Amino acid sequence: MLDAIPVIAIDGPSASGKGTVAQFVAERLGFHYLDSGALYRIVAWATHKKNIDWSNATAVAECAKTLVIRFSNNQVFLNNQDVTADIRTEKMGKGASEVAVHAPLRAALHDLQHSFHKFPGLVADGRDMGTVVFPNAQLKIFLTASAEVRAKRRYDQLVGKNESANYEKILLDLQERDARDKSRTSAPLIMADDAILLEADNLTIPQEIDLILKKYQGKMCK
Ligand code: DC
């Protein structure tokens, strides 16, 4: 029954633009949207507040089970507190990548991610949407770009928000995060066998959105 509700899974490395693209695609189709990275960021933030070490798999997973997470109008709430800006920092991006290596945490977040799979459909972005969480997704996209292009995007974003930014440091952090996300044993960042590779170095965001929508329409008209 659930298999009849379509899922578009968009996976890829940090700062590949998949969040922006996924949100637009969801909006255009009137689908629900799951930002799975936000869940790992919330866990990093909540555990940090409780002085739980990000390397402690059991304590991190137990803490995650107690969290009441809600998304509303582009905002993220944890136990009714707006944590949207708190979880978007570089520190929480790194923390999310560190807690995400733990299999018990990934299992603890499984049902919550599936609760977004509702009529009329879902666009989900992350690292393992097409490989582990929604393996039966109707369309799987692997969106990537060179580390240099992604670092430049992140740099421009920070400068645009009047935040201090150092391109070299951003590039190094991204490469470190990519390496950790790809090399972990539990649900590593890899392209699903049946995913479509989209290399975004020379594509604009509107072009990426158009391409994904065309691929989706192509699949649904078959
Ligand atoms: O997409 P993001 O940058 O907000 O994700 C932050 C980290 O969370 C990422 O480096 C790895 C982890 N993550 C994951 O392991 N699995 C997902 N489906 C989404 C994110």
Tab-separated table of N, CA and C and ligand atoms in Angstrom, residues 14 18 35-38 40-41 88 93 96-97 100 106 113 125-129 177 181 184, ligand 1:
chain	number	residue	atom	x	y	z
A	14	SER	N	27.899	16.694	1.376
A	14	SER	CA	27.596	17.991	1.975
A	14	SER	C	27.709	19.119	0.961
A	18	LYS	N	21.640	19.753	-2.456
A	18	LYS	CA	20.487	18.841	-2.527
A	18	LYS	C	19.307	19.300	-1.672
A	35	ASP	N	14.121	16.485	5.403
A	35	ASP	CA	15.533	16.875	5.464
A	35	ASP	C	16.171	15.967	6.513
A	36	SER	N	16.659	14.800	6.081
A	36	SER	CA	17.142	13.828	7.075
A	36	SER	C	18.407	14.315	7.778
A	37	GLY	N	19.199	15.159	7.101
A	37	GLY	CA	20.400	15.694	7.745
A	37	GLY	C	20.052	16.493	8.990
A	38	ALA	N	18.885	17.161	8.953
A	38	ALA	CA	18.471	17.970	10.112
A	38	ALA	C	18.303	17.077	11.346
A	40	TYR	N	20.024	14.358	12.138
A	40	TYR	CA	21.349	14.073	12.719
A	40	TYR	C	21.931	15.331	13.365
A	41	ARG	N	21.642	16.487	12.768
A	41	ARG	CA	22.112	17.736	13.366
A	41	ARG	C	21.446	17.982	14.725
A	88	ARG	N	22.244	24.648	12.276
A	88	ARG	CA	22.816	24.932	10.942
A	88	ARG	C	24.277	25.355	10.993
A	93	GLY	N	27.218	20.584	11.912
A	93	GLY	CA	27.380	19.762	10.703
A	93	GLY	C	28.413	18.677	10.949
A	96	ALA	N	26.988	16.216	13.465
A	96	ALA	CA	26.003	15.321	12.833
A	96	ALA	C	26.719	14.182	12.122
A	97	SER	N	27.782	14.518	11.432
A	97	SER	CA	28.546	13.504	10.712
A	97	SER	C	29.186	12.516	11.699
A	100	ALA	N	26.410	10.292	13.226
A	100	ALA	CA	25.764	9.482	12.180
A	100	ALA	C	26.481	8.156	11.894
A	106	ARG	N	21.121	5.329	13.912
A	106	ARG	CA	20.458	5.268	12.604
A	106	ARG	C	19.156	4.449	12.729
A	113	GLN	N	11.778	8.828	10.194
A	113	GLN	CA	11.946	9.172	8.770
A	113	GLN	C	10.788	8.597	7.948
A	125	ASP	N	15.847	14.035	1.311
A	125	ASP	CA	17.263	14.208	0.980
A	125	ASP	C	18.163	13.797	2.128
A	126	GLY	N	19.345	13.295	1.770
A	126	GLY	CA	20.292	12.850	2.795
A	126	GLY	C	21.478	12.132	2.211
A	127	ARG	N	21.878	11.064	2.885
A	127	ARG	CA	23.027	10.273	2.423
A	127	ARG	C	22.612	8.855	2.065
A	128	ASP	N	21.540	8.353	2.722
A	128	ASP	CA	21.159	6.943	2.550
A	128	ASP	C	19.675	6.801	2.230
A	129	MET	N	19.087	7.847	1.648
A	129	MET	CA	17.646	7.783	1.369
A	129	MET	C	17.351	6.677	0.347
A	177	ARG	N	34.507	15.649	6.180
A	177	ARG	CA	33.131	15.158	6.365
A	177	ARG	C	32.791	14.123	5.289
A	181	ASP	N	31.663	10.313	6.045
A	181	ASP	CA	30.348	9.838	5.598
A	181	ASP	C	30.476	8.657	4.627
A	184	ARG	N	32.142	5.141	6.719
A	184	ARG	CA	31.524	4.469	7.866
A	184	ARG	C	30.905	3.146	7.402
B	1	DC	O1	22.863	17.069	4.932
B	1	DC	P1	23.545	17.642	6.129
B	1	DC	O2	24.833	18.354	5.788
B	1	DC	O3	22.635	18.475	6.963
B	1	DC	O4	23.950	16.357	7.034
B	1	DC	C1	24.753	16.475	8.175
B	1	DC	C2	25.416	15.138	8.478
B	1	DC	O5	24.420	14.199	8.876
B	1	DC	C3	26.163	14.489	7.326
B	1	DC	O6	27.508	14.901	7.240
B	1	DC	C4	26.044	13.021	7.624
B	1	DC	C5	24.756	12.892	8.409
B	1	DC	N1	23.655	12.351	7.620
B	1	DC	C6	23.580	10.979	7.478
B	1	DC	O7	24.473	10.272	7.942
B	1	DC	N2	22.530	10.415	6.828
B	1	DC	C7	21.581	11.165	6.292
B	1	DC	N3	20.552	10.568	5.660
B	1	DC	C8	21.637	12.573	6.391
B	1	DC	C9	22.706	13.148	7.048
